XYZ file of C-alpha atoms in Angstrom:
696
model
C 102.818 77.885 84.183
C 103.896 77.324 87.815
C 106.153 74.333 87.119
C 107.688 75.351 83.763
C 107.490 79.142 83.627
C 110.297 79.608 81.083
C 108.601 77.485 78.417
C 105.142 78.885 79.186
C 106.284 82.518 78.957
C 108.157 81.770 75.730
C 104.973 80.327 74.220
C 102.994 83.393 75.315
C 105.628 85.664 73.790
C 105.555 83.758 70.500
C 101.762 83.933 70.391
C 101.799 87.672 71.103
C 104.417 88.200 68.358
C 102.265 86.259 65.911
C 99.212 88.385 66.692
C 101.028 91.739 66.678
C 103.369 91.409 63.700
C 102.288 88.456 61.562
C 98.517 88.964 61.428
C 96.921 91.052 58.677
C 93.941 92.129 60.746
C 93.179 95.845 61.047
C 94.232 97.382 64.387
C 93.741 100.738 66.105
C 96.412 103.358 65.618
C 98.001 102.842 69.061
C 98.462 99.097 68.375
C 100.272 99.547 65.060
C 104.060 99.098 64.964
C 106.453 100.304 62.305
C 108.809 97.326 62.635
C 108.797 93.990 64.465
C 110.445 93.909 67.879
C 110.993 91.418 70.657
C 107.953 90.778 72.852
C 108.451 90.281 76.590
C 105.619 88.986 78.734
C 105.051 90.599 82.152
C 102.640 88.417 84.084
C 100.808 90.076 87.009
C 98.028 89.179 89.464
C 98.768 85.457 89.267
C 97.019 84.253 92.419
C 97.827 80.574 91.786
C 101.529 81.199 92.462
C 101.060 83.256 95.657
C 103.486 82.126 98.351
C 105.557 83.341 101.317
C 109.288 83.775 101.714
C 109.360 81.306 104.595
C 107.863 78.599 102.325
C 110.591 78.766 99.669
C 112.489 75.474 99.754
C 114.608 73.397 97.371
C 111.448 72.035 95.760
C 110.590 75.545 94.534
C 113.697 75.937 92.339
C 112.701 76.776 88.782
C 109.053 77.384 89.667
C 106.930 80.519 89.464
C 106.071 82.262 92.744
C 104.457 85.543 93.809
C 105.791 87.247 96.938
C 104.580 90.285 98.870
C 106.789 92.307 101.163
C 108.664 95.510 101.874
C 111.746 96.662 99.988
C 114.436 97.196 102.624
C 117.549 97.473 100.449
C 118.341 98.592 96.917
C 121.566 98.499 94.940
C 122.652 100.847 92.204
C 121.811 100.300 88.538
C 124.587 98.499 86.652
C 125.003 97.037 83.154
C 124.666 93.259 82.967
C 126.388 91.530 80.039
C 124.179 88.916 78.418
C 126.138 88.208 75.237
C 129.806 88.639 74.271
C 132.050 87.613 71.337
C 135.378 85.858 71.961
C 138.277 85.642 69.462
C 140.556 82.624 69.442
C 144.156 83.580 70.136
C 145.515 80.912 67.714
C 143.286 80.774 64.624
C 141.464 84.115 64.976
C 137.948 82.696 64.727
C 135.180 84.278 66.794
C 132.615 82.638 69.018
C 129.407 84.044 70.527
C 128.769 83.196 74.186
C 125.551 83.803 76.092
C 125.522 84.334 79.846
C 122.166 83.164 81.246
C 121.236 84.629 84.637
C 124.409 86.737 84.549
C 126.780 83.783 85.037
C 130.064 84.465 83.265
C 131.173 81.332 81.362
C 133.836 81.861 78.644
C 134.443 79.088 76.050
C 136.608 76.153 77.107
C 138.172 75.369 73.727
C 138.043 76.517 70.120
C 135.449 74.786 67.935
C 137.437 75.195 64.687
C 138.649 71.916 63.159
C 142.228 71.246 64.079
C 142.409 74.073 66.623
C 142.246 73.138 70.265
C 143.325 76.477 71.647
C 142.133 77.521 75.061
C 143.275 81.122 74.820
C 140.468 83.581 73.987
C 140.306 87.332 73.888
C 136.929 88.974 74.703
C 135.704 91.591 72.230
C 134.219 94.131 74.636
C 132.800 96.243 71.822
C 130.396 93.411 70.949
C 128.932 93.134 74.448
C 125.139 93.198 74.683
C 124.162 94.722 78.049
C 120.921 95.310 79.908
C 120.187 97.289 83.063
C 120.421 95.304 86.284
C 119.484 96.070 89.877
C 119.209 94.007 93.032
C 116.731 94.581 95.839
C 116.084 92.830 99.131
C 112.495 91.953 100.009
C 111.403 91.431 103.618
C 108.194 89.652 104.524
C 105.558 91.928 106.025
C 103.042 89.419 107.399
C 102.934 88.784 111.150
C 101.507 85.251 111.086
C 104.853 83.761 112.104
C 105.607 85.981 115.067
C 108.558 85.339 117.327
C 111.011 84.834 114.447
C 113.358 87.132 112.608
C 111.595 88.359 109.424
C 112.774 86.455 106.367
C 114.379 88.211 103.415
C 115.237 87.236 99.851
C 117.337 88.835 97.126
C 115.558 89.749 93.883
C 117.171 90.554 90.533
C 115.512 93.241 88.401
C 116.431 93.642 84.732
C 115.473 95.801 81.750
C 112.319 97.871 82.323
C 111.837 96.547 85.872
C 114.865 98.524 87.048
C 113.749 101.499 89.144
C 110.175 100.241 89.451
C 110.236 100.527 93.261
C 112.004 102.337 96.054
C 113.211 101.495 99.539
C 110.228 101.287 101.857
C 107.705 100.351 99.163
C 105.290 97.474 99.677
C 105.537 95.501 96.444
C 104.202 92.339 94.858
C 106.901 90.508 92.900
C 106.250 87.646 90.493
C 109.299 85.707 89.383
C 111.170 82.438 89.078
C 113.121 80.904 91.931
C 116.796 80.597 91.002
C 119.932 79.446 92.809
C 123.471 80.749 92.995
C 126.486 78.893 94.288
C 127.500 80.145 97.703
C 131.165 79.783 96.680
C 130.771 82.755 94.330
C 129.879 85.019 97.255
C 132.711 87.277 98.491
C 134.473 85.747 101.474
C 132.977 82.291 100.898
C 134.988 79.226 101.902
C 136.012 76.534 99.436
C 133.974 74.011 101.365
C 130.818 75.777 100.236
C 130.904 74.555 96.609
C 127.864 72.355 97.187
C 125.884 75.034 98.983
C 123.425 77.142 96.969
C 121.458 80.240 97.889
C 117.948 80.994 96.686
C 117.073 84.217 94.916
C 114.251 85.423 92.694
C 114.480 86.523 89.075
C 111.676 89.045 88.733
C 109.182 88.892 85.891
C 106.925 91.712 87.121
C 106.905 94.169 90.033
C 103.775 95.955 91.264
C 104.196 98.807 93.733
C 101.096 100.371 95.311
C 102.972 103.548 96.210
C 104.205 104.175 92.677
C 100.676 103.610 91.354
C 99.206 105.997 93.885
C 101.673 108.701 92.918
C 100.986 108.159 89.224
C 97.237 108.328 89.718
C 97.510 111.462 91.947
C 94.928 110.261 94.439
C 95.213 113.490 96.417
C 93.465 115.519 93.741
C 90.473 117.035 95.544
C 88.436 117.539 92.398
C 88.630 113.898 91.425
C 87.916 112.826 94.993
C 84.582 114.635 95.000
C 83.360 112.750 91.915
C 81.804 109.274 92.152
C 84.342 106.615 91.163
C 83.923 104.543 88.047
C 86.048 101.797 89.559
C 87.865 100.994 92.750
C 91.066 103.077 93.009
C 94.428 101.347 93.080
C 94.847 102.172 96.770
C 91.709 100.141 97.514
C 92.798 97.045 95.626
C 92.773 94.986 98.840
C 89.152 95.959 99.619
C 86.640 93.507 98.241
C 83.117 94.314 97.166
C 81.906 92.808 100.425
C 84.097 95.227 102.378
C 82.654 98.190 100.495
C 79.120 96.987 101.251
C 80.061 96.763 104.937
C 81.296 100.372 104.932
C 78.044 101.569 103.358
C 75.904 99.613 105.821
C 78.002 100.679 108.815
C 77.690 104.330 107.808
C 73.909 104.051 107.533
C 73.403 102.203 110.830
C 75.779 104.360 112.902
C 74.675 107.703 111.547
C 75.088 110.322 114.252
C 77.372 108.257 116.514
C 79.850 106.693 114.109
C 82.844 108.486 115.611
C 82.003 107.362 119.149
C 81.615 103.752 118.052
C 84.969 103.869 116.242
C 86.624 105.256 119.375
C 85.113 102.482 121.523
C 86.335 99.886 119.000
C 89.955 101.076 119.284
C 91.692 98.850 121.840
C 88.568 98.005 123.922
C 90.727 96.132 126.449
C 91.959 99.509 127.765
C 89.093 100.876 129.831
C 88.469 104.613 129.676
C 90.947 107.091 128.132
C 88.310 108.119 125.568
C 89.981 111.396 124.612
C 93.328 109.669 124.134
C 91.706 107.033 121.919
C 89.956 109.776 119.950
C 93.299 111.450 119.286
C 94.871 108.156 118.199
C 91.933 107.426 115.892
C 92.291 110.841 114.255
C 96.008 110.168 113.817
C 95.221 106.861 112.103
C 92.851 108.553 109.682
C 95.109 111.595 109.236
C 94.607 114.987 107.681
C 95.229 116.158 104.138
C 98.506 117.416 102.760
C 97.881 120.622 100.768
C 98.501 120.502 97.048
C 102.145 121.402 96.302
C 102.722 124.988 95.270
C 105.027 125.277 92.222
C 106.446 128.528 93.581
C 107.223 127.010 97.003
C 109.150 123.766 97.336
C 108.618 123.452 101.111
C 106.223 120.546 101.802
C 103.377 120.789 104.316
C 102.587 117.575 106.117
C 99.128 116.158 106.567
C 100.054 113.511 109.138
C 99.410 113.909 112.854
C 102.041 113.259 115.539
C 100.917 112.354 119.075
C 102.889 111.901 122.297
C 101.514 109.874 125.217
C 103.284 110.566 128.492
C 102.544 110.054 132.160
C 102.747 107.528 134.944
C 103.724 103.940 134.083
C 101.083 101.229 134.013
C 98.299 103.189 132.293
C 98.327 101.227 129.022
C 100.399 103.515 126.798
C 102.382 100.652 125.270
C 99.243 98.562 124.816
C 97.564 101.420 122.967
C 100.538 101.781 120.622
C 100.590 98.053 119.887
C 96.877 98.111 119.108
C 97.297 101.102 116.795
C 100.214 99.444 114.980
C 98.046 96.391 114.343
C 95.046 98.384 113.129
C 96.943 100.797 110.881
C 96.938 99.823 107.186
C 100.727 100.046 107.416
C 102.118 100.056 110.942
C 105.629 99.677 112.356
C 106.240 99.236 116.098
C 109.704 99.826 117.578
C 111.127 100.278 121.065
C 113.153 103.411 121.625
C 115.622 101.762 123.962
C 116.648 99.232 121.290
C 116.663 101.567 118.264
C 119.613 103.472 116.859
C 119.630 106.608 114.765
C 120.419 104.642 111.606
C 117.757 102.073 112.453
C 115.138 104.813 112.629
C 116.145 106.695 109.472
C 118.481 104.966 107.014
C 121.766 103.100 107.100
C 124.528 102.540 104.556
C 125.821 98.958 104.310
C 128.223 97.185 102.003
C 126.640 94.761 99.581
C 128.082 91.263 99.796
C 127.812 90.582 96.034
C 128.672 93.828 94.283
C 130.920 95.209 97.028
C 129.362 98.667 96.781
C 127.665 100.667 99.506
C 123.868 100.575 99.380
C 121.097 102.183 101.405
C 119.020 100.141 103.834
C 115.722 101.650 104.918
C 114.991 102.339 108.576
C 111.729 102.407 110.506
C 110.672 105.893 109.344
C 111.134 104.971 105.680
C 109.500 101.565 106.080
C 106.454 103.252 107.636
C 106.076 105.722 104.760
C 102.363 106.566 104.295
C 101.685 104.620 107.465
C 102.132 104.791 111.239
C 105.347 104.493 113.254
C 104.793 103.669 116.937
C 107.797 104.349 119.183
C 107.603 102.988 122.713
C 109.975 104.123 125.470
C 110.499 107.393 123.639
C 112.238 108.873 126.661
C 115.005 106.237 126.478
C 116.274 107.655 123.186
C 119.082 110.217 123.307
C 120.815 111.144 120.058
C 118.061 109.515 117.999
C 115.801 112.504 118.700
C 117.932 114.731 116.476
C 117.557 112.350 113.552
C 113.765 112.581 113.782
C 113.432 116.366 113.731
C 113.557 116.733 109.960
C 111.557 113.587 109.268
C 108.652 114.642 111.501
C 108.178 118.053 109.889
C 109.618 117.890 106.351
C 108.502 114.252 105.875
C 111.879 113.337 104.397
C 114.958 111.420 105.506
C 118.247 112.823 104.256
C 121.427 110.780 104.541
C 124.997 111.638 103.518
C 127.345 108.748 104.309
C 130.236 106.991 102.590
C 130.215 109.532 99.777
C 126.520 108.890 99.051
C 123.737 111.436 99.427
C 120.072 110.520 99.213
C 116.660 111.797 100.232
C 113.840 109.327 100.777
C 110.207 110.125 101.626
C 109.056 109.501 105.196
C 105.414 110.599 105.145
C 104.825 108.929 108.473
C 102.528 109.451 111.428
C 104.670 109.252 114.573
C 102.978 108.012 117.756
C 105.261 107.929 120.788
C 104.914 106.893 124.433
C 107.227 108.083 127.198
C 107.540 107.692 130.959
C 108.759 110.470 133.270
C 112.425 110.555 134.187
C 111.775 110.200 137.913
C 109.476 107.194 137.598
C 106.300 109.145 138.413
C 104.761 112.271 136.964
C 105.543 115.490 138.832
C 102.704 118.016 138.362
C 104.973 120.843 139.516
C 107.256 120.248 136.518
C 106.581 120.793 132.850
C 106.512 118.068 130.231
C 109.966 119.047 129.063
C 111.319 118.695 132.601
C 109.512 115.417 133.268
C 110.599 113.757 130.017
C 113.925 115.536 129.413
C 112.875 116.317 125.829
C 114.183 119.132 123.670
C 111.741 121.978 122.967
C 112.148 121.591 119.196
C 111.100 117.952 119.295
C 108.192 118.558 121.672
C 106.784 121.304 119.453
C 106.490 118.895 116.518
C 103.793 116.849 118.244
C 100.263 117.969 117.421
C 98.830 116.504 120.632
C 100.596 115.768 123.925
C 98.427 113.724 126.297
C 99.422 113.608 129.966
C 98.063 110.407 131.545
C 98.214 110.686 135.348
C 97.249 107.888 137.730
C 95.009 109.807 140.146
C 93.190 107.799 142.852
C 89.415 107.773 142.357
C 87.364 105.370 144.463
C 84.422 105.161 142.056
C 86.596 104.818 138.972
C 88.910 102.278 140.624
C 85.977 100.142 141.774
C 84.491 99.993 138.270
C 87.897 99.283 136.733
C 88.660 96.446 139.150
C 85.211 94.943 138.598
C 85.674 94.912 134.846
C 89.172 93.441 135.054
C 88.105 90.635 137.382
C 85.044 89.876 135.251
C 87.252 89.639 132.170
C 89.626 87.167 133.830
C 86.654 85.164 135.089
C 85.368 84.826 131.534
C 82.103 86.696 132.100
C 81.979 89.238 129.304
C 78.444 90.226 130.213
C 79.504 91.363 133.671
C 82.356 93.339 132.166
C 80.029 95.102 129.732
C 77.543 95.963 132.456
C 80.290 97.326 134.702
C 81.646 99.463 131.912
C 78.187 100.724 130.961
C 77.366 101.637 134.565
C 80.653 103.435 135.120
C 80.386 105.336 131.857
C 76.851 106.450 132.637
C 78.032 107.783 135.998
C 80.965 109.625 134.447
C 78.759 111.096 131.716
C 77.153 113.391 134.274
C 73.429 113.327 133.645
C 71.122 111.196 131.573
C 69.929 114.326 129.799
C 73.326 114.884 128.244
C 73.407 111.286 127.024
C 69.933 111.572 125.538
C 70.799 114.806 123.780
C 73.934 113.235 122.355
C 71.888 110.360 120.974
C 69.046 112.446 119.607
C 71.243 115.277 118.344
C 69.079 118.023 119.814
C 72.097 120.188 120.611
C 75.821 119.845 120.431
C 77.290 117.994 123.393
C 80.999 118.429 124.200
C 83.220 115.763 122.724
C 84.338 114.441 126.114
C 80.709 113.841 127.177
C 79.581 112.377 123.853
C 82.362 109.779 123.968
C 81.151 108.635 127.386
C 77.784 107.607 125.945
C 77.721 103.800 125.869
C 74.966 102.403 123.656
C 73.785 98.831 123.059
C 75.790 98.629 119.823
C 79.012 99.297 121.766
C 78.628 96.022 123.684
C 80.205 94.314 120.655
C 82.886 96.668 119.295
C 83.897 96.672 115.675
C 86.454 93.892 115.021
C 90.004 95.100 114.348
C 89.945 93.694 110.798
C 86.875 95.745 109.849
C 88.183 98.834 111.646
C 91.411 98.520 109.651
C 89.493 98.385 106.377
C 87.344 101.362 107.344
C 90.459 103.422 108.098
C 92.073 102.357 104.813
C 88.957 103.440 102.912
C 88.783 106.806 104.682
C 92.481 107.536 104.073
C 92.354 106.616 100.403
C 89.032 108.016 99.290
C 87.727 110.738 101.625
C 89.214 114.205 101.002
C 87.125 116.832 102.833
C 87.442 120.568 102.233
C 87.266 123.272 104.905
C 84.012 125.226 105.063
C 83.848 128.912 105.946
C 82.237 128.142 109.313
C 85.031 125.714 110.161
C 87.652 128.298 109.218
C 86.101 130.841 111.580
C 85.996 128.358 114.470
C 89.608 127.303 113.958
C 90.780 130.892 113.631
C 88.963 131.913 116.813
C 90.377 128.988 118.790
C 93.934 129.725 117.691
C 93.643 133.436 118.449
C 92.295 132.581 121.898
C 95.286 130.335 122.535
C 97.633 133.127 121.446
C 95.883 135.612 123.724
C 96.063 133.295 126.741
C 99.773 132.700 126.314
C 101.602 135.015 128.755
C 104.634 137.103 127.875
C 105.794 138.678 124.669
C 107.023 135.397 123.274
C 103.461 134.010 123.050
C 104.486 130.984 125.138
C 105.389 128.749 122.173
C 101.995 129.020 120.404
C 102.882 129.390 116.723
C 101.379 128.585 113.355
C 102.164 124.935 114.013
C 99.219 124.785 116.404
C 96.928 126.293 113.767
C 98.093 123.695 111.256
C 97.466 121.014 113.880
C 93.903 122.257 114.352
C 93.311 122.064 110.600
C 94.636 118.510 110.418
C 92.524 117.420 113.393
C 89.379 118.926 111.877
C 90.030 117.216 108.528
C 90.594 113.882 110.250
C 87.382 114.339 112.256
C 85.420 114.854 109.029
C 87.101 111.817 107.494
C 85.878 109.619 110.337
C 82.294 110.434 109.332
C 83.138 110.073 105.594
C 82.159 113.670 104.902
C 83.428 115.715 101.979
C 83.198 118.993 103.935
C 84.714 119.949 107.285
C 81.844 121.380 109.336
C 81.913 123.772 112.278
C 81.228 120.867 114.671
C 84.301 119.081 113.331
C 86.353 122.194 114.038
C 84.903 122.467 117.565
C 85.736 118.819 118.271
C 89.294 119.425 117.086
C 89.601 122.515 119.290
C 88.206 120.664 122.311
C 90.588 117.777 121.751
C 93.573 120.110 121.656
C 92.361 121.981 124.736
C 91.965 118.694 126.620
C 95.641 117.882 126.225
C 98.683 119.919 127.044
C 98.520 122.923 124.767
C 95.697 124.784 126.531
C 96.570 124.296 130.188
C 100.318 124.250 129.671
C 100.814 126.571 126.727
C 104.373 127.329 127.644
C 105.424 123.736 128.147
C 108.347 124.159 125.751
C 109.900 126.776 128.080
C 108.243 126.134 131.404
C 111.347 126.660 133.501
C 111.249 130.355 132.661
C 108.662 131.991 134.906
C 108.605 135.075 132.720
C 106.881 133.018 130.012
C 104.471 131.095 132.178
C 104.729 127.983 134.225
C 103.035 124.647 134.416
C 99.499 123.980 135.399
C 98.165 124.841 138.867
C 98.825 128.606 138.834
C 102.499 128.287 139.711
C 103.312 131.567 137.989
C 100.887 133.476 140.211
C 102.344 131.823 143.312
C 105.859 132.737 142.164
C 104.838 136.374 141.692
C 103.336 136.492 145.212
C 106.371 134.848 146.765
C 108.911 137.123 145.041
C 106.898 140.253 145.878
C 106.834 139.294 149.569
C 110.579 138.645 149.549
C 111.281 142.026 147.972
C 109.151 143.774 150.606
C 111.077 142.033 153.375
C 114.382 142.932 151.678
C 113.411 146.599 151.566
C 112.362 146.505 155.217
C 115.630 145.044 156.457
C 117.873 146.560 153.773
C 119.337 143.215 152.760
C 118.395 140.960 149.815
C 119.936 137.775 151.263
C 117.635 135.098 152.715
C 118.414 131.823 154.395
C 116.478 128.696 153.484
C 114.612 128.801 156.803
C 113.519 132.373 156.091
C 112.273 131.333 152.641
C 110.234 128.521 154.201
C 108.805 130.908 156.807
C 107.793 133.382 154.096
C 106.141 130.599 152.092
C 104.211 129.383 155.149
C 102.957 132.876 155.909
C 101.698 133.229 152.322
C 100.243 129.671 152.282
C 101.705 128.981 148.843
C 99.810 126.350 146.833
C 102.865 124.432 145.619
C 103.355 120.686 146.090
C 107.094 120.788 146.855
C 108.735 123.935 148.211
C 112.279 122.670 147.613
C 111.510 122.105 143.915
C 109.748 125.461 143.766
C 112.850 127.279 145.081
C 115.123 125.372 142.664
C 112.939 126.378 139.723
C 113.098 130.019 140.814
C 116.864 129.666 140.979
C 117.000 128.191 137.442
C 114.751 130.995 136.216
C 117.168 133.588 137.642
C 114.724 135.016 140.185
C 116.525 133.642 143.270
C 120.307 133.587 142.999
C 121.933 130.914 145.127
C 124.832 132.135 147.266
C 127.191 130.335 149.621
C 126.112 129.079 153.019
C 122.573 128.006 151.973
C 121.506 131.565 151.260
C 119.631 133.042 148.307
C 119.542 136.566 146.920
C 116.437 138.116 145.365
C 117.230 139.364 141.871
C 116.296 142.891 140.827
C 116.716 144.336 144.326
C 119.011 147.368 144.468
């Protein structure tokens, strides 16, 4: 079969034809045919022919291979002529010519006795055509890192046309063929002896198309025990399923904490950040589509990591990209708008414009990690629609298309000034647009604050790791975590489950089983199982907790504009609670899951900096540290002085004197005055003077 696939498949087709149409045995109704037809064999799951694109050499020509990869380019569907009649221009006789593999080869001379004519006229009405499409497959394995990913062209014919889409992970079984490089457009005449490899597909298996056909998001079917392993779990063996069952039984009560500790254990601390990343890997549930409403509602979580450099943000993203069942890691400084979404390129064979998938499309139903997010400029606009509507829309070169981009976006950004300024908002530190910032469910601010106890434990662990003493590193981490956990009583209660312990404290509990974290391969399989097979439903208690948390956030937001707290935050809470229940493989979202989701959101930006999307406006709240209250005190004192002297103009020295008399709790008075000027409270005049607004 591997060495002579054409003959072997022909024999299988003949045997199938004999059984179906020539046998007199009784058959069921669905296997009865009214008339004989041609039988085509589609061979799948042929493990003996499994290979890699990088291993295809000249010795593989004519052999059967199975390749796995990602579809990065697709051409349009065109008719391919396989048979055509030619009429001799001298004697009028006709000849039938077959074009194997689409190679056009008209007759050289007439076969009629006495006629040696070389002039033939094709009879286009007799052409026998089949559908044809070309795709480009890119290898998805990372075993050969440091090289440009290999690609290969694949020809699809007949019923295989349209069996996949750009961004799909497919398994293609086919025969290795060659085409002369001289037939390529723009090829030189010296390339007549040079051939290019391509694959003639026999079967194409796409996991995404199967998942959509099986409707794995049906909640009713998810609650029932499976009769067989779903198609999405085809890569999970029976041994993997036994591991998941045993792991769930042994880690009952602390499974979430152990999963958090297993995520990138080389980064010490940052438990809440790791918890948010783990929930993003597992993801929430997309609601069932409403026939009366075509607007989709996403179930994926988007997280932004920002703060001082050197805190491991890039390392966390790389670890997440490796653990995700389908992860793509890109650097924002080296990515273009077309590279993130979709590009239109000209095909070298057909000459037509075709779509080439970008990072968002390639990471469909997976995770896209974007490092150096602050280095991107115009690319931010291209991501707005993809992050919320989960679609990429492109209209270029007279072609319009919409491709799915159901992707979890995890981004890391450094502040514009090199270090995080607490007096500024996230928008001011990162120079991000408010619309883009509001699309992130969680925004973690990672600040490098000096702490003698924490720094001593961190340095001890790092030095022990470089010295090769893992035991010393584990003991240092366990001692530091026990000190940060507060009291031993809280740790004991978290272990015994006597009462609910806050999420931040429960994650600091370091048990004996955490000395050897879960390997990344097993963590990846656990996440794949939870995403494919666990579909929890919200309980009434969880709904009440989520509703109360969101209403509290709305009430805390100052001003009439509610400080940017909208229904997006409520949807984020729902997704976080569903992901928290998925981590414990529960079919119901409990009240504790909702409380953990609320605590996680309150630990990041949205609780302390509710108005981060418009923090420069003091009328709608400022950044953390009570800056709004200090601004109110400062402006009130200036207005009193203006009334006393009958003049609303103040020099910079007078502003500094007023601030010193009030003992304002602001880190930088110059920045504070500039922010008041941008907010329209202090109007800058000539000669280093400012005027208080609203003073008559």
